[in-house]
Amino acid sequence: MEKHSPPALRVGMVGYAFMGAAHSHAWRTAHRFFDLPMTPELAAVAGRNRDAVEHAAERMGWASVETDWRALIARDDIDLIDICTPGNTHAEIAIAALEAGKHVLCEKPLANSVAEAEEMAAVADAAARNGVFAMCGYSYRRTPAVAQMKRMVDDGRIGTVRQVRAQYLQDWLADPHAPLTWRLEKDKSGSGALGDIGAHSIDAARFVTGLNITGVSALLETFTKERPVGGEFVGLGGHGDVTADTPRGPVTVDDAALFTARFDGGAIGVFEATRTALGRKNAMRLEVNGTLGSVAFDFEDMNFLQFYDGTDAADARGFHRIMVTEPVHPYAGNWWPTGHGLGYEHGFTHQVADLVTALGTGTTPTPSFSDALQVQRVLAAVEESAANNSTWTATRQHAITVEDAQ
């Protein structure tokens, strides 16, 4: 009997560094562990440096290369554009791709300004009416434990949400001699710790609770005002020359961001994002307290949740640890036997699986550009508040899209 294979989804990716590597792994892997309506095909990757992009294509499994993203979009053999470039390029690439009839996956944050994000969301809404869809890459919501948090909150396990506390702690910029990269230049990155990692916390909080942030009071700080131009780049950071005559450039983004928040429905929250917390490598933490219980997550222990059930008998109450690797947990049943944990890269694989599934059914994937716009509005309110002595600043929000954690 003849076997019919799913049609190909031909992907073109722009950018090939840290995020490009994570996305490439996901495109190669998703259809091997998830039953998808289309099979991703790594058709082409684009980058400005031909030698570098050719090396990346060979290493990460892309069939061909382009040195201009416009040429990538113009190709007839590309169905989807995956944007893994700095934030200052997102709007132009995404809008051009959608208007050319290509689906889009765009890394977070959606853009460098609310105005850009609003235009992107409007173009995406128009494209969706013609069957062309866009998604923003907030991958942490695809971590099984975070998706399980949402399921528990939705199921009423913690009652009515009262408080949210979110931290995202890293230390790769604690060294004052770490080189000046594009992530430290506002015209390229939009913001520092706030948009780079704080945006993940904002999205995760909205995703898990189903609530919108309606206002903030914020504080931003840049501890190291200048950094070496050039140096040894390793991962996100590295080390620069410390001699007296080493050229240094200004750091134009925040090193750390703090803000308090109100949610619709009466809940309150506190958020912290920093890239200078020595000893914290990728501590993306989220805790939600409700009227009946609490649930907490730390990405540095990513296969576990902490759950407190306030309805337990008084002599049995206490946080208990849930290993989120059972087949009944979100995504986990597609992988290894119980207890065989997942890693950072799996969130991107789940992202691809959810995206391709949505495309196969002709539905808008989540988070949509409209969802990501709401995060952008919170980022803007935080910056406005911080620039005005932490004045309480309202955010302009629309209703959140109801999302299913699988």
XYZ file of C-alpha atoms in Angstrom:
406
model
C 0.000 0.000 0.000
C 1.431 3.401 -1.019
C 2.345 5.673 1.861
C 1.401 9.338 1.507
C 3.812 11.783 3.126
C 2.641 15.154 4.448
C 3.386 18.099 2.139
C 6.545 20.105 2.757
C 6.612 23.436 4.567
C 9.602 25.150 2.966
C 11.296 27.423 5.489
C 13.602 30.363 4.873
C 15.431 31.703 7.921
C 16.991 35.168 8.300
C 19.883 35.178 10.782
C 21.974 32.249 11.954
C 23.563 33.063 15.331
C 22.309 31.976 18.784
C 18.599 32.036 17.961
C 19.227 30.762 14.441
C 20.900 27.669 15.837
C 18.014 27.012 18.249
C 15.415 27.499 15.521
C 17.344 25.316 13.065
C 17.412 22.467 15.566
C 13.661 22.805 16.034
C 12.882 22.791 12.305
C 15.031 19.671 11.860
C 13.505 17.853 14.816
C 9.801 18.662 15.276
C 8.333 16.319 12.670
C 10.363 13.405 14.017
C 8.616 13.548 17.403
C 5.262 15.173 16.604
C 2.651 14.088 14.078
C 2.497 17.212 11.915
C 0.300 18.066 8.927
C 3.367 19.333 7.028
C 7.018 18.367 7.099
C 9.407 21.297 7.650
C 12.075 21.590 4.988
C 15.128 23.745 5.681
C 15.187 25.394 2.276
C 17.425 28.438 2.729
C 19.116 30.651 5.305
C 20.050 34.295 4.751
C 22.899 36.394 6.149
C 25.025 39.285 4.918
C 28.402 37.511 5.096
C 28.467 34.794 2.419
C 31.308 32.768 3.932
C 29.718 32.833 7.375
C 26.218 31.998 6.171
C 27.487 29.166 3.992
C 29.320 27.714 6.977
C 26.171 28.074 9.104
C 24.029 26.421 6.425
C 26.336 23.421 6.243
C 26.541 23.107 10.029
C 22.821 23.533 10.718
C 21.360 21.669 7.747
C 20.067 24.365 5.376
C 19.925 23.470 1.683
C 20.936 26.862 0.261
C 21.891 30.415 1.203
C 21.044 34.016 0.364
C 22.931 37.173 1.288
C 19.849 39.423 1.101
C 16.623 38.689 2.976
C 14.670 40.320 0.154
C 15.918 37.637 -2.227
C 14.842 34.997 0.282
C 11.300 36.397 0.420
C 11.139 36.634 -3.366
C 11.854 32.921 -3.851
C 8.945 30.787 -5.035
C 10.231 27.773 -3.107
C 9.787 29.416 0.325
C 6.526 29.123 2.291
C 7.545 30.605 5.643
C 10.066 33.206 6.802
C 11.682 32.690 10.214
C 13.158 35.949 11.576
C 16.116 35.509 13.973
C 17.697 38.966 13.613
C 18.032 41.984 15.950
C 14.808 43.814 16.778
C 15.437 46.822 14.551
C 14.940 44.606 11.465
C 11.828 42.686 12.539
C 9.165 45.044 11.234
C 10.585 45.518 7.737
C 11.245 41.815 7.166
C 7.982 40.554 8.670
C 5.790 43.033 6.824
C 7.500 42.328 3.500
C 7.156 38.575 4.025
C 3.463 38.712 4.956
C 2.651 40.988 2.038
C 4.440 38.503 -0.235
C 2.160 35.742 1.033
C 4.701 34.017 3.297
C 3.869 32.790 6.798
C 6.119 34.348 9.467
C 7.752 33.257 12.708
C 9.404 36.274 14.357
C 11.628 36.192 17.422
C 10.711 38.269 20.455
C 10.244 41.018 21.343
C 8.085 41.687 18.309
C 9.669 45.056 17.480
C 11.622 47.956 18.949
C 8.608 50.237 19.383
C 4.861 50.107 19.861
C 4.355 51.870 16.525
C 6.288 49.159 14.668
C 4.494 46.411 16.575
C 1.094 47.937 15.820
C 1.881 48.034 12.109
C 3.114 44.437 12.195
C -0.036 43.294 14.012
C -2.278 45.116 11.547
C -0.509 43.574 8.548
C -0.656 40.137 10.194
C -4.399 40.498 10.841
C -4.968 41.398 7.197
C -2.785 38.512 6.010
C -4.657 36.051 8.238
C -7.868 36.849 6.393
C -6.122 35.489 3.306
C -4.812 32.366 5.027
C -1.295 33.704 5.729
C -0.328 33.532 9.407
C 2.249 34.986 11.803
C 3.520 33.997 15.244
C 5.938 35.593 17.703
C 8.535 33.328 19.284
C 7.969 33.403 23.039
C 9.346 29.907 23.509
C 9.243 29.668 27.316
C 5.477 29.207 27.276
C 6.254 25.911 25.491
C 8.300 24.592 28.414
C 6.168 21.692 29.731
C 6.253 22.987 33.310
C 5.095 26.480 32.289
C 2.313 25.016 30.139
C 1.354 22.848 33.119
C 1.250 25.976 35.322
C -1.282 27.487 32.940
C -3.325 24.288 32.956
C -3.430 24.291 36.766
C -4.421 27.958 36.947
C -7.093 27.449 34.279
C -8.410 24.432 36.185
C -8.838 26.524 39.343
C -6.176 24.662 41.330
C -4.912 27.895 42.943
C -8.241 29.736 42.972
C -8.391 33.417 42.032
C -4.996 34.912 41.156
C -3.867 37.487 43.723
C -0.158 38.000 43.142
C 2.441 37.318 40.454
C 6.186 37.555 40.971
C 8.463 37.124 38.007
C 12.234 37.220 37.823
C 14.613 36.650 34.959
C 18.159 36.631 36.280
C 21.349 36.233 34.241
C 24.966 37.271 34.881
C 26.680 37.453 31.503
C 27.035 41.248 31.743
C 28.273 41.316 35.351
C 31.805 41.622 33.942
C 32.323 45.334 33.132
C 34.762 44.312 30.396
C 32.301 42.175 28.449
C 32.344 43.471 24.856
C 29.857 45.919 23.384
C 27.472 43.794 21.305
C 24.299 44.714 19.416
C 22.274 43.714 22.475
C 23.749 46.753 24.255
C 22.816 49.253 21.539
C 19.299 50.649 21.782
C 18.964 51.406 18.078
C 19.424 47.692 17.345
C 17.936 45.930 20.378
C 15.237 48.370 21.504
C 16.111 47.889 25.183
C 18.407 45.858 27.400
C 17.428 43.325 30.038
C 13.892 44.710 29.855
C 13.157 43.638 26.289
C 15.703 40.851 25.960
C 14.586 38.765 28.926
C 11.941 40.777 30.792
C 9.665 40.407 27.773
C 9.678 36.640 28.353
C 8.491 37.163 31.927
C 5.702 39.485 30.812
C 4.516 37.011 28.187
C 4.738 34.058 30.581
C 2.784 35.906 33.263
C 0.039 36.831 30.791
C -0.009 33.313 29.359
C -0.195 31.483 32.681
C -2.742 33.788 34.366
C -4.795 34.858 31.334
C -4.639 38.404 32.738
C -3.512 41.694 31.199
C -1.100 44.150 32.821
C -2.958 47.454 33.120
C -0.294 49.682 34.678
C 3.288 49.783 35.983
C 5.735 51.705 38.140
C 9.283 51.063 36.979
C 12.985 51.559 37.534
C 15.763 50.987 34.959
C 19.488 51.056 35.653
C 22.661 50.804 33.566
C 25.579 49.888 35.845
C 28.323 49.811 33.196
C 28.076 52.889 30.989
C 30.839 51.982 28.506
C 32.244 48.696 27.228
C 35.127 47.587 24.994
C 34.464 47.773 21.273
C 35.471 44.297 20.165
C 36.980 41.484 22.166
C 36.425 37.799 22.635
C 32.764 36.972 22.104
C 31.553 33.793 23.818
C 27.867 32.922 23.728
C 26.005 36.054 24.726
C 28.986 37.729 26.373
C 32.754 37.366 26.400
C 35.669 39.526 27.519
C 37.189 42.664 26.042
C 40.581 44.327 26.204
C 41.182 46.206 29.469
C 44.162 48.341 28.450
C 43.922 52.096 28.845
C 43.899 52.828 25.110
C 41.176 50.280 24.259
C 38.344 52.020 22.421
C 35.077 51.875 24.336
C 31.563 52.627 23.254
C 28.496 53.765 25.187
C 25.982 51.265 26.512
C 22.598 52.720 25.560
C 20.276 50.153 27.189
C 19.456 49.023 30.715
C 21.402 46.390 32.616
C 18.492 45.802 35.001
C 14.762 46.522 35.091
C 12.353 46.429 38.034
C 8.646 47.199 38.031
C 5.481 46.656 39.973
C 2.292 45.979 38.064
C -1.476 45.761 38.304
C -3.438 43.186 36.356
C -7.039 43.372 35.305
C -9.190 41.463 37.782
C -7.379 42.970 40.783
C -4.135 40.961 40.901
C -0.804 42.673 41.474
C 2.704 41.705 40.449
C 6.404 42.442 40.711
C 8.879 41.879 37.872
C 12.681 41.885 37.765
C 15.022 41.395 34.825
C 18.787 41.639 35.059
C 21.878 40.464 33.219
C 24.217 41.278 36.140
C 23.078 38.844 38.889
C 26.290 36.934 39.549
C 25.710 33.202 39.810
C 22.331 33.237 38.071
C 22.778 31.805 34.600
C 19.225 31.565 33.272
C 16.928 31.839 36.270
C 13.614 32.554 34.563
C 11.267 32.293 37.544
C 7.524 32.673 37.864
C 5.341 32.269 40.938
C 1.580 32.760 41.046
C -0.281 32.992 44.355
C -4.018 32.476 44.478
C -6.824 32.185 47.006
C -6.500 28.384 47.166
C -2.823 27.736 46.483
C 0.419 28.709 44.783
C 2.509 27.396 41.909
C 6.142 28.282 41.164
C 8.687 27.589 38.412
C 12.413 28.171 37.915
C 13.943 27.426 34.506
C 17.219 26.416 36.146
C 15.187 23.443 37.415
C 13.023 23.340 34.329
C 11.490 19.875 34.584
C 9.816 20.623 37.925
C 7.052 22.736 39.445
C 6.492 23.657 43.079
C 2.820 23.463 44.091
C 1.166 24.439 47.370
C -2.410 23.269 47.860
C -4.091 25.455 50.455
C -7.026 23.051 50.654
C -4.884 20.297 52.175
C -5.339 19.504 55.848
C -3.345 21.849 58.068
C -0.994 19.070 59.179
C -0.134 18.157 55.562
C 0.355 21.542 53.943
C 3.590 22.487 52.237
C 5.056 23.016 48.790
C 5.567 19.756 46.952
C 7.651 19.117 43.877
C 6.013 17.915 40.673
C 8.218 16.278 38.039
C 6.608 17.434 34.785
C 7.624 14.454 32.651
C 4.519 12.277 32.706
C 2.746 11.518 29.405
C -0.247 13.523 30.698
C 1.852 16.683 30.972
C 1.956 19.156 28.052
C 4.324 17.988 25.273
C 6.067 15.411 27.511
C 4.324 12.382 26.023
C 6.055 12.981 22.675
C 9.504 12.486 24.152
C 11.192 10.112 26.582
C 10.021 7.810 29.380
C 8.916 9.447 32.626
C 11.772 11.049 34.516
C 13.982 11.555 31.460
C 14.044 15.352 31.459
C 13.928 17.847 28.605
C 16.199 20.821 27.880
C 16.233 24.394 26.608
C 16.022 23.382 22.947
C 12.757 21.496 23.389
C 10.762 24.700 23.831
C 11.696 25.701 20.292
C 10.737 22.258 18.973
C 7.338 22.582 20.660
C 7.020 26.045 19.150
C 7.532 24.652 15.658
C 5.122 21.780 16.331
C 2.391 24.168 17.488
C 3.033 26.554 14.592
C 2.933 23.867 11.905
C -0.186 22.321 13.462
C -1.941 25.704 13.372
C -0.899 26.285 9.768
C -2.207 22.863 8.837
C -5.626 23.689 10.273
C -5.727 27.245 8.905
C -5.873 28.873 12.338
C -3.879 31.763 13.779
C -0.987 30.403 15.874
C -0.293 31.798 19.329
C 1.193 34.029 20.474
C -0.033 36.027 17.496
C 1.446 39.376 16.556
C -1.549 40.953 18.325
C -0.643 39.045 21.501
C 2.998 40.143 21.198
C 1.867 43.738 20.697
C 0.408 43.667 24.215
C 3.848 42.745 25.597
C 5.351 45.599 23.579
C 2.907 48.020 25.189
C 3.984 46.891 28.644
C 7.651 47.367 27.710
C 6.862 50.889 26.516
C 4.972 51.715 29.715
C 7.919 50.480 31.795
C 10.340 52.713 29.901
C 7.986 55.690 30.172
C 7.526 55.181 33.910
C 11.264 54.809 34.540
C 11.971 57.984 32.567
C 9.481 59.874 34.754
C 10.715 59.017 38.262
C 8.763 55.750 38.411
C 5.417 57.515 37.916
C 2.488 55.130 37.699
C 1.892 54.562 33.982
C -1.108 52.876 32.413
C -0.699 50.398 29.567
C -2.982 50.382 26.560
C -4.164 46.812 26.181
C -6.633 44.784 24.190
C -8.308 41.584 25.344
C -5.950 38.612 25.508
C -6.521 35.766 23.084
C -7.680 32.592 24.789
C -4.894 30.057 24.386
C -4.742 26.335 24.970
C -1.726 24.840 26.732
C -2.427 21.534 24.949
